[in-house]
């Protein structure tokens, strides 16, 4: 790591990481038995070969609890050390109470406040930013930021344009006060004029549940893939350039770039425009698909396990998703 202007965001670091994925693997070949698709189409257009699917008795909070327990154990922390639980998700257990409230109760974080954060697939980056702000302001010391999704329940399994892209999983980090400040800079963005390109239209106050909304499959994810594709490749590049410039860091200084895992073509196009070499870029969507808010922490865990991300490395993370939202974060990896 070289040339970083330290302390853009003062006093916060990622102090622990834990992840959980369901055991059930759903391959492209298996999908093609019930859907007019093929492994060849899915793999060549998206890079995805398989994804995990939660058990029928598992909701997002159950996946989040597993990831949170693993993060606490990895960080040598007890549940009562946690001041705040933030769950970033687009597939909460229910509208209310917050999934974070359920998670805090299940892990025994009885001292902690809890809330959900909805920023599409960018939720994990938004959660990191919120936690960093709380910690840097001296309001809280230890914050659990969890990205957890059971997207398999929000997909129309008859719609080949969406259901092949997503999977279930969870990842958790603890953001902790630190003397040095491992997190350098953030960029968060939003363009609500693109809201209709990626949404789950019914069930809210705009379109409450009726027999008709169910018949029209409006309780499932709807997406205009080509619009999201164009948006994603543009905003990743702009957002990453901004956080790098803010911290006076160049692409060459970045040891690992972890983008949201939606489509390998989006990742490769953005990485190329930014000027990254392929060995600087991490992806694992071939075996998890797009797990929305869980995708970045799932990558971090795998990168650490594989020796691709080490203490002292400069890490750039970038996300995008429904909203339309985007965000990126530059940090020194400190685990
Ligand atoms: C969804 C996505 C993979 C589609 O790829 P694409 O190359 O743009 O494909 P198109 O949408 O142009 O569809 C091309 C054809 O493939 C078909 N097709 C779509 N999904 C298919 C599937 N799973 N299997 C086989 N054919 C499929 C379409 O019906 C279309 O056929 P038609 O021309 O006869 O109508 C791509 O647009 C994408 O990744 N977008 C971003 C999505 C995303 O990241 N969402 C999450 C954001 S967090």
GROMACS .gro file of C-alpha atoms and ligand atoms in nm:
model
  383
    1UNK     CA    1   0.000   0.000   0.000
    2UNK     CA    2   0.150   0.333  -0.101
    3UNK     CA    3   0.074   0.700  -0.116
    4UNK     CA    4  -0.254   0.710   0.075
    5UNK     CA    5  -0.368   1.035   0.223
    6UNK     CA    6  -0.481   0.894   0.554
    7UNK     CA    7  -0.774   0.996   0.764
    8UNK     CA    8  -1.029   1.117   0.507
    9UNK     CA    9  -1.278   0.926   0.718
   10UNK     CA   10  -1.145   0.929   1.069
   11UNK     CA   11  -1.136   0.645   1.313
   12UNK     CA   12  -1.324   0.350   1.163
   13UNK     CA   13  -1.210   0.011   1.044
   14UNK     CA   14  -1.358  -0.325   0.953
   15UNK     CA   15  -1.266  -0.539   1.251
   16UNK     CA   16  -1.439  -0.870   1.177
   17UNK     CA   17  -1.599  -1.060   0.890
   18UNK     CA   18  -1.832  -1.360   0.872
   19UNK     CA   19  -2.039  -1.510   0.592
   20UNK     CA   20  -2.300  -1.778   0.542
   21UNK     CA   21  -2.450  -1.939   0.232
   22UNK     CA   22  -2.722  -2.206   0.222
   23UNK     CA   23  -2.607  -2.556   0.129
   24UNK     CA   24  -2.841  -2.612  -0.164
   25UNK     CA   25  -2.670  -2.551  -0.498
   26UNK     CA   26  -2.888  -2.480  -0.802
   27UNK     CA   27  -2.695  -2.519  -1.127
   28UNK     CA   28  -2.772  -2.370  -1.468
   29UNK     CA   29  -2.828  -2.720  -1.604
   30UNK     CA   30  -3.089  -2.784  -1.337
   31UNK     CA   31  -3.263  -2.457  -1.423
   32UNK     CA   32  -3.268  -2.544  -1.790
   33UNK     CA   33  -3.481  -2.851  -1.713
   34UNK     CA   34  -3.778  -2.632  -1.614
   35UNK     CA   35  -3.701  -2.310  -1.801
   36UNK     CA   36  -3.631  -2.222  -2.166
   37UNK     CA   37  -3.264  -2.146  -2.101
   38UNK     CA   38  -2.924  -2.316  -2.104
   39UNK     CA   39  -2.596  -2.325  -1.917
   40UNK     CA   40  -2.433  -2.188  -2.232
   41UNK     CA   41  -2.667  -1.883  -2.248
   42UNK     CA   42  -2.645  -1.799  -1.879
   43UNK     CA   43  -2.269  -1.853  -1.845
   44UNK     CA   44  -2.177  -1.664  -2.162
   45UNK     CA   45  -2.411  -1.366  -2.094
   46UNK     CA   46  -2.354  -1.338  -1.718
   47UNK     CA   47  -2.064  -1.555  -1.597
   48UNK     CA   48  -2.299  -1.736  -1.355
   49UNK     CA   49  -2.293  -2.116  -1.337
   50UNK     CA   50  -2.470  -2.188  -1.009
   51UNK     CA   51  -2.626  -2.017  -0.708
   52UNK     CA   52  -2.730  -2.108  -0.353
   53UNK     CA   53  -3.094  -2.142  -0.249
   54UNK     CA   54  -3.217  -2.108   0.110
   55UNK     CA   55  -3.414  -2.389   0.274
   56UNK     CA   56  -3.791  -2.337   0.296
   57UNK     CA   57  -3.759  -2.265   0.669
   58UNK     CA   58  -3.487  -2.001   0.622
   59UNK     CA   59  -3.566  -1.630   0.590
   60UNK     CA   60  -3.312  -1.348   0.547
   61UNK     CA   61  -3.277  -1.305   0.925
   62UNK     CA   62  -3.171  -1.670   0.960
   63UNK     CA   63  -2.890  -1.625   0.707
   64UNK     CA   64  -2.796  -1.294   0.869
   65UNK     CA   65  -2.779  -1.452   1.215
   66UNK     CA   66  -2.535  -1.718   1.092
   67UNK     CA   67  -2.312  -1.458   0.924
   68UNK     CA   68  -2.328  -1.229   1.229
   69UNK     CA   69  -2.235  -1.508   1.472
   70UNK     CA   70  -1.939  -1.599   1.254
   71UNK     CA   71  -1.825  -1.236   1.236
   72UNK     CA   72  -1.849  -1.197   1.614
   73UNK     CA   73  -1.653  -1.519   1.670
   74UNK     CA   74  -1.389  -1.417   1.415
   75UNK     CA   75  -1.348  -1.077   1.582
   76UNK     CA   76  -1.342  -1.217   1.936
   77UNK     CA   77  -1.650  -1.009   2.017
   78UNK     CA   78  -1.957  -1.089   2.226
   79UNK     CA   79  -2.309  -0.989   2.120
   80UNK     CA   80  -2.329  -0.741   2.408
   81UNK     CA   81  -2.029  -0.555   2.261
   82UNK     CA   82  -2.249  -0.449   1.967
   83UNK     CA   83  -2.405  -0.101   1.983
   84UNK     CA   84  -2.603  -0.109   1.659
   85UNK     CA   85  -2.719  -0.370   1.408
   86UNK     CA   86  -2.777  -0.258   1.048
   87UNK     CA   87  -2.922  -0.511   0.805
   88UNK     CA   88  -2.900  -0.413   0.440
   89UNK     CA   89  -3.150  -0.617   0.244
   90UNK     CA   90  -3.404  -0.603  -0.038
   91UNK     CA   91  -3.563  -0.924   0.091
   92UNK     CA   92  -3.653  -0.851   0.455
   93UNK     CA   93  -3.834  -1.120   0.652
   94UNK     CA   94  -4.142  -0.895   0.638
   95UNK     CA   95  -4.228  -0.524   0.601
   96UNK     CA   96  -4.201  -0.475   0.975
   97UNK     CA   97  -4.050  -0.531   1.221
   98UNK     CA   98  -3.706  -0.472   1.076
   99UNK     CA   99  -3.503  -0.782   0.998
  100UNK     CA  100  -3.228  -0.616   1.204
  101UNK     CA  101  -3.453  -0.625   1.512
  102UNK     CA  102  -3.504  -0.999   1.468
  103UNK     CA  103  -3.131  -1.056   1.411
  104UNK     CA  104  -3.030  -0.849   1.717
  105UNK     CA  105  -3.267  -1.052   1.932
  106UNK     CA  106  -3.152  -1.389   1.797
  107UNK     CA  107  -2.782  -1.317   1.847
  108UNK     CA  108  -2.844  -1.164   2.191
  109UNK     CA  109  -2.735  -0.809   2.105
  110UNK     CA  110  -2.961  -0.674   2.377
  111UNK     CA  111  -2.776  -0.341   2.414
  112UNK     CA  112  -2.796  -0.264   2.043
  113UNK     CA  113  -3.025  -0.044   1.839
  114UNK     CA  114  -3.133  -0.198   1.512
  115UNK     CA  115  -3.264  -0.090   1.174
  116UNK     CA  116  -3.290  -0.210   0.816
  117UNK     CA  117  -3.134  -0.024   0.529
  118UNK     CA  118  -3.290  -0.037   0.182
  119UNK     CA  119  -3.064   0.090  -0.094
  120UNK     CA  120  -3.105  -0.191  -0.348
  121UNK     CA  121  -2.798  -0.404  -0.407
  122UNK     CA  122  -2.583  -0.108  -0.292
  123UNK     CA  123  -2.712  -0.162   0.063
  124UNK     CA  124  -2.389  -0.306   0.198
  125UNK     CA  125  -2.187   0.000   0.089
  126UNK     CA  126  -2.454   0.233   0.228
  127UNK     CA  127  -2.447   0.033   0.553
  128UNK     CA  128  -2.069   0.062   0.575
  129UNK     CA  129  -2.098   0.438   0.520
  130UNK     CA  130  -2.366   0.475   0.789
  131UNK     CA  131  -2.168   0.267   1.037
  132UNK     CA  132  -1.851   0.461   0.964
  133UNK     CA  133  -2.034   0.789   1.025
  134UNK     CA  134  -2.172   0.669   1.361
  135UNK     CA  135  -1.832   0.541   1.469
  136UNK     CA  136  -1.636   0.843   1.345
  137UNK     CA  137  -1.875   1.077   1.525
  138UNK     CA  138  -1.807   0.890   1.848
  139UNK     CA  139  -2.171   0.787   1.888
  140UNK     CA  140  -2.110   0.411   1.875
  141UNK     CA  141  -1.807   0.186   1.907
  142UNK     CA  142  -1.903  -0.148   1.743
  143UNK     CA  143  -2.157  -0.176   1.464
  144UNK     CA  144  -2.266  -0.494   1.287
  145UNK     CA  145  -2.332  -0.430   0.919
  146UNK     CA  146  -2.499  -0.727   0.757
  147UNK     CA  147  -2.599  -0.785   0.396
  148UNK     CA  148  -2.851  -1.070   0.384
  149UNK     CA  149  -3.079  -1.189   0.108
  150UNK     CA  150  -3.321  -1.468   0.027
  151UNK     CA  151  -3.378  -1.346  -0.326
  152UNK     CA  152  -3.511  -1.685  -0.435
  153UNK     CA  153  -3.845  -1.588  -0.274
  154UNK     CA  154  -3.872  -1.264  -0.474
  155UNK     CA  155  -3.803  -1.416  -0.814
  156UNK     CA  156  -4.050  -1.521  -1.079
  157UNK     CA  157  -3.921  -1.869  -1.155
  158UNK     CA  158  -4.108  -1.856  -1.487
  159UNK     CA  159  -3.917  -1.542  -1.597
  160UNK     CA  160  -3.585  -1.649  -1.750
  161UNK     CA  161  -3.472  -1.284  -1.783
  162UNK     CA  162  -3.444  -1.245  -1.405
  163UNK     CA  163  -3.452  -1.574  -1.213
  164UNK     CA  164  -3.125  -1.709  -1.354
  165UNK     CA  165  -2.929  -1.412  -1.222
  166UNK     CA  166  -2.975  -1.424  -0.846
  167UNK     CA  167  -2.895  -1.633  -0.539
  168UNK     CA  168  -2.920  -1.637  -0.159
  169UNK     CA  169  -2.653  -1.561   0.102
  170UNK     CA  170  -2.536  -1.334   0.383
  171UNK     CA  171  -2.223  -1.153   0.495
  172UNK     CA  172  -2.150  -0.950   0.807
  173UNK     CA  173  -1.876  -0.715   0.919
  174UNK     CA  174  -1.815  -0.531   1.243
  175UNK     CA  175  -1.719  -0.166   1.196
  176UNK     CA  176  -1.520  -0.049   1.495
  177UNK     CA  177  -1.365   0.272   1.620
  178UNK     CA  178  -0.995   0.284   1.549
  179UNK     CA  179  -0.708   0.518   1.624
  180UNK     CA  180  -0.584   0.525   1.266
  181UNK     CA  181  -0.891   0.499   1.047
  182UNK     CA  182  -0.882   0.215   0.797
  183UNK     CA  183  -1.171   0.352   0.589
  184UNK     CA  184  -1.054   0.635   0.365
  185UNK     CA  185  -1.337   0.756   0.146
  186UNK     CA  186  -1.693   0.691   0.029
  187UNK     CA  187  -1.916   0.786  -0.257
  188UNK     CA  188  -2.291   0.727  -0.241
  189UNK     CA  189  -2.524   0.806  -0.530
  190UNK     CA  190  -2.884   0.780  -0.640
  191UNK     CA  191  -3.096   0.842  -0.949
  192UNK     CA  192  -3.459   0.771  -0.866
  193UNK     CA  193  -3.567   0.848  -1.221
  194UNK     CA  194  -3.451   0.493  -1.300
  195UNK     CA  195  -3.664   0.336  -1.026
  196UNK     CA  196  -3.887   0.153  -1.273
  197UNK     CA  197  -3.592  -0.032  -1.430
  198UNK     CA  198  -3.551  -0.257  -1.126
  199UNK     CA  199  -3.833  -0.306  -0.880
  200UNK     CA  200  -4.071  -0.535  -0.696
  201UNK     CA  201  -4.387  -0.344  -0.782
  202UNK     CA  202  -4.665  -0.477  -0.558
  203UNK     CA  203  -4.726  -0.532  -0.190
  204UNK     CA  204  -4.644  -0.178  -0.077
  205UNK     CA  205  -4.862   0.128  -0.032
  206UNK     CA  206  -4.854   0.203  -0.408
  207UNK     CA  207  -4.995  -0.130  -0.514
  208UNK     CA  208  -5.128  -0.326  -0.217
  209UNK     CA  209  -5.166  -0.702  -0.247
  210UNK     CA  210  -5.477  -0.816  -0.433
  211UNK     CA  211  -5.563  -1.133  -0.619
  212UNK     CA  212  -5.493  -0.937  -0.938
  213UNK     CA  213  -5.143  -0.830  -0.833
  214UNK     CA  214  -5.065  -1.191  -0.755
  215UNK     CA  215  -5.209  -1.308  -1.089
  216UNK     CA  216  -4.995  -1.047  -1.269
  217UNK     CA  217  -4.678  -1.170  -1.091
  218UNK     CA  218  -4.624  -0.821  -0.949
  219UNK     CA  219  -4.491  -0.952  -0.618
  220UNK     CA  220  -4.177  -1.064  -0.798
  221UNK     CA  221  -3.873  -0.873  -0.918
  222UNK     CA  222  -3.915  -0.688  -1.247
  223UNK     CA  223  -3.610  -0.568  -1.437
  224UNK     CA  224  -3.518  -0.401  -1.763
  225UNK     CA  225  -3.180  -0.570  -1.792
  226UNK     CA  226  -3.032  -0.364  -2.074
  227UNK     CA  227  -3.102  -0.033  -1.892
  228UNK     CA  228  -2.951  -0.163  -1.568
  229UNK     CA  229  -2.649  -0.287  -1.761
  230UNK     CA  230  -2.579   0.053  -1.918
  231UNK     CA  231  -2.635   0.232  -1.588
  232UNK     CA  232  -2.408  -0.005  -1.393
  233UNK     CA  233  -2.106   0.015  -1.620
  234UNK     CA  234  -2.125   0.396  -1.614
  235UNK     CA  235  -2.176   0.455  -1.240
  236UNK     CA  236  -1.917   0.205  -1.119
  237UNK     CA  237  -1.649   0.385  -1.316
  238UNK     CA  238  -1.756   0.737  -1.210
  239UNK     CA  239  -1.798   0.642  -0.845
  240UNK     CA  240  -1.466   0.459  -0.818
  241UNK     CA  241  -1.283   0.745  -0.988
  242UNK     CA  242  -1.433   0.981  -0.730
  243UNK     CA  243  -1.329   0.784  -0.418
  244UNK     CA  244  -0.982   0.727  -0.559
  245UNK     CA  245  -0.941   1.098  -0.635
  246UNK     CA  246  -1.075   1.196  -0.289
  247UNK     CA  247  -0.811   0.976  -0.123
  248UNK     CA  248  -0.540   1.069  -0.376
  249UNK     CA  249  -0.498   0.704  -0.469
  250UNK     CA  250  -0.441   0.568  -0.819
  251UNK     CA  251  -0.575   0.248  -0.971
  252UNK     CA  252  -0.222   0.108  -0.956
  253UNK     CA  253  -0.222   0.155  -0.575
  254UNK     CA  254  -0.532  -0.063  -0.533
  255UNK     CA  255  -0.447  -0.419  -0.434
  256UNK     CA  256  -0.799  -0.555  -0.481
  257UNK     CA  257  -1.112  -0.425  -0.650
  258UNK     CA  258  -1.431  -0.594  -0.531
  259UNK     CA  259  -1.731  -0.486  -0.737
  260UNK     CA  260  -2.091  -0.595  -0.682
  261UNK     CA  261  -2.139  -0.934  -0.844
  262UNK     CA  262  -2.419  -0.894  -1.097
  263UNK     CA  263  -2.270  -0.985  -1.433
  264UNK     CA  264  -1.911  -1.067  -1.531
  265UNK     CA  265  -1.950  -0.848  -1.842
  266UNK     CA  266  -2.037  -0.546  -1.625
  267UNK     CA  267  -1.739  -0.621  -1.398
  268UNK     CA  268  -1.495  -0.664  -1.686
  269UNK     CA  269  -1.619  -0.357  -1.875
  270UNK     CA  270  -1.597  -0.134  -1.565
  271UNK     CA  271  -1.259  -0.274  -1.460
  272UNK     CA  272  -1.119  -0.219  -1.807
  273UNK     CA  273  -1.243   0.141  -1.824
  274UNK     CA  274  -1.092   0.207  -1.481
  275UNK     CA  275  -0.761   0.058  -1.596
  276UNK     CA  276  -0.745  -0.241  -1.361
  277UNK     CA  277  -0.544  -0.548  -1.451
  278UNK     CA  278  -0.742  -0.871  -1.421
  279UNK     CA  279  -0.540  -0.988  -1.118
  280UNK     CA  280  -0.657  -0.678  -0.926
  281UNK     CA  281  -1.025  -0.766  -0.974
  282UNK     CA  282  -1.215  -1.021  -0.762
  283UNK     CA  283  -1.525  -1.208  -0.868
  284UNK     CA  284  -1.706  -1.518  -0.749
  285UNK     CA  285  -2.044  -1.482  -0.920
  286UNK     CA  286  -1.984  -1.803  -1.112
  287UNK     CA  287  -2.084  -1.998  -0.799
  288UNK     CA  288  -2.313  -1.752  -0.614
  289UNK     CA  289  -2.483  -1.540  -0.881
  290UNK     CA  290  -2.602  -1.199  -0.771
  291UNK     CA  291  -2.668  -1.209  -0.396
  292UNK     CA  292  -2.747  -0.835  -0.381
  293UNK     CA  293  -2.639  -0.691  -0.044
  294UNK     CA  294  -2.444  -1.007   0.042
  295UNK     CA  295  -2.227  -1.009  -0.268
  296UNK     CA  296  -1.941  -0.785  -0.152
  297UNK     CA  297  -1.888  -0.946   0.192
  298UNK     CA  298  -1.906  -1.292   0.028
  299UNK     CA  299  -1.625  -1.182  -0.202
  300UNK     CA  300  -1.422  -1.039   0.086
  301UNK     CA  301  -1.439  -1.369   0.277
  302UNK     CA  302  -1.334  -1.569  -0.026
  303UNK     CA  303  -1.056  -1.325  -0.113
  304UNK     CA  304  -0.918  -1.349   0.241
  305UNK     CA  305  -0.943  -1.729   0.244
  306UNK     CA  306  -0.763  -1.749  -0.092
  307UNK     CA  307  -0.484  -1.510   0.009
  308UNK     CA  308  -0.598  -1.243  -0.240
  309UNK     CA  309  -0.675  -0.990   0.037
  310UNK     CA  310  -0.423  -0.938   0.316
  311UNK     CA  311  -0.374  -0.704   0.609
  312UNK     CA  312  -0.250  -0.368   0.486
  313UNK     CA  313  -0.394  -0.408   0.136
  314UNK     CA  314  -0.577  -0.118  -0.027
  315UNK     CA  315  -0.929  -0.236  -0.106
  316UNK     CA  316  -1.181  -0.070  -0.336
  317UNK     CA  317  -1.544  -0.186  -0.320
  318UNK     CA  318  -1.823  -0.069  -0.550
  319UNK     CA  319  -2.194  -0.147  -0.568
  320UNK     CA  320  -2.503  -0.055  -0.770
  321UNK     CA  321  -2.864  -0.159  -0.775
  322UNK     CA  322  -3.231  -0.073  -0.742
  323UNK     CA  323  -3.310   0.289  -0.677
  324UNK     CA  324  -3.116   0.329  -0.891
  325UNK     CA  325  -2.836   0.357  -0.638
  326UNK     CA  326  -2.461   0.322  -0.642
  327UNK     CA  327  -2.173   0.357  -0.403
  328UNK     CA  328  -1.808   0.283  -0.346
  329UNK     CA  329  -1.568   0.269  -0.056
  330UNK     CA  330  -1.190   0.276  -0.032
  331UNK     CA  331  -1.029   0.121   0.274
  332UNK     CA  332  -0.712  -0.034   0.407
  333UNK     CA  333  -0.789  -0.398   0.486
  334UNK     CA  334  -0.703  -0.447   0.851
  335UNK     CA  335  -0.777  -0.813   0.929
  336LIG     C1  336  -3.006  -0.955  -1.801
  336LIG     C2  337  -2.893  -0.961  -1.901
  336LIG     C3  338  -2.798  -1.073  -1.867
  336LIG     C4  339  -2.951  -0.987  -2.039
  336LIG     O1  340  -2.846  -0.998  -2.133
  336LIG     P1  341  -2.859  -0.934  -2.278
  336LIG     O2  342  -2.741  -0.974  -2.356
  336LIG     O3  343  -2.885  -0.787  -2.257
  336LIG     O4  344  -2.985  -1.009  -2.334
  336LIG     P2  345  -3.122  -0.945  -2.385
  336LIG     O5  346  -3.199  -0.893  -2.268
  336LIG     O6  347  -3.090  -0.850  -2.498
  336LIG     O7  348  -3.195  -1.071  -2.440
  336LIG     C5  349  -3.149  -1.135  -2.557
  336LIG     C6  350  -3.237  -1.254  -2.581
  336LIG     O8  351  -3.208  -1.355  -2.483
  336LIG     C7  352  -3.330  -1.399  -2.424
  336LIG     N1  353  -3.303  -1.441  -2.287
  336LIG     C8  354  -3.312  -1.364  -2.175
  336LIG     N2  355  -3.282  -1.440  -2.068
  336LIG     C9  356  -3.253  -1.564  -2.115
  336LIG    C10  357  -3.216  -1.683  -2.052
  336LIG     N3  358  -3.201  -1.693  -1.917
  336LIG     N4  359  -3.194  -1.790  -2.127
  336LIG    C11  360  -3.208  -1.785  -2.263
  336LIG     N5  361  -3.243  -1.673  -2.327
  336LIG    C12  362  -3.267  -1.563  -2.253
  336LIG    C13  363  -3.423  -1.281  -2.434
  336LIG     O9  364  -3.557  -1.324  -2.426
  336LIG    C14  365  -3.386  -1.226  -2.568
  336LIG    O10  366  -3.451  -1.302  -2.665
  336LIG     P3  367  -3.530  -1.229  -2.785
  336LIG    O11  368  -3.423  -1.149  -2.855
  336LIG    O12  369  -3.583  -1.343  -2.862
  336LIG    O13  370  -3.631  -1.142  -2.718
  336LIG    C15  371  -2.815  -0.826  -1.905
  336LIG    O14  372  -2.895  -0.727  -1.962
  336LIG    C16  373  -2.774  -0.782  -1.768
  336LIG    O15  374  -2.695  -0.845  -1.701
  336LIG     N6  375  -2.824  -0.666  -1.723
  336LIG    C17  376  -2.792  -0.616  -1.590
  336LIG    C18  377  -2.878  -0.686  -1.489
  336LIG    C19  378  -2.832  -0.664  -1.349
  336LIG    O16  379  -2.715  -0.651  -1.324
  336LIG     N7  380  -2.926  -0.662  -1.256
  336LIG    C20  381  -2.899  -0.652  -1.117
  336LIG    C21  382  -2.856  -0.518  -1.075
  336LIG     S1  383  -2.817  -0.517  -0.906
   0.00000   0.00000   0.00000
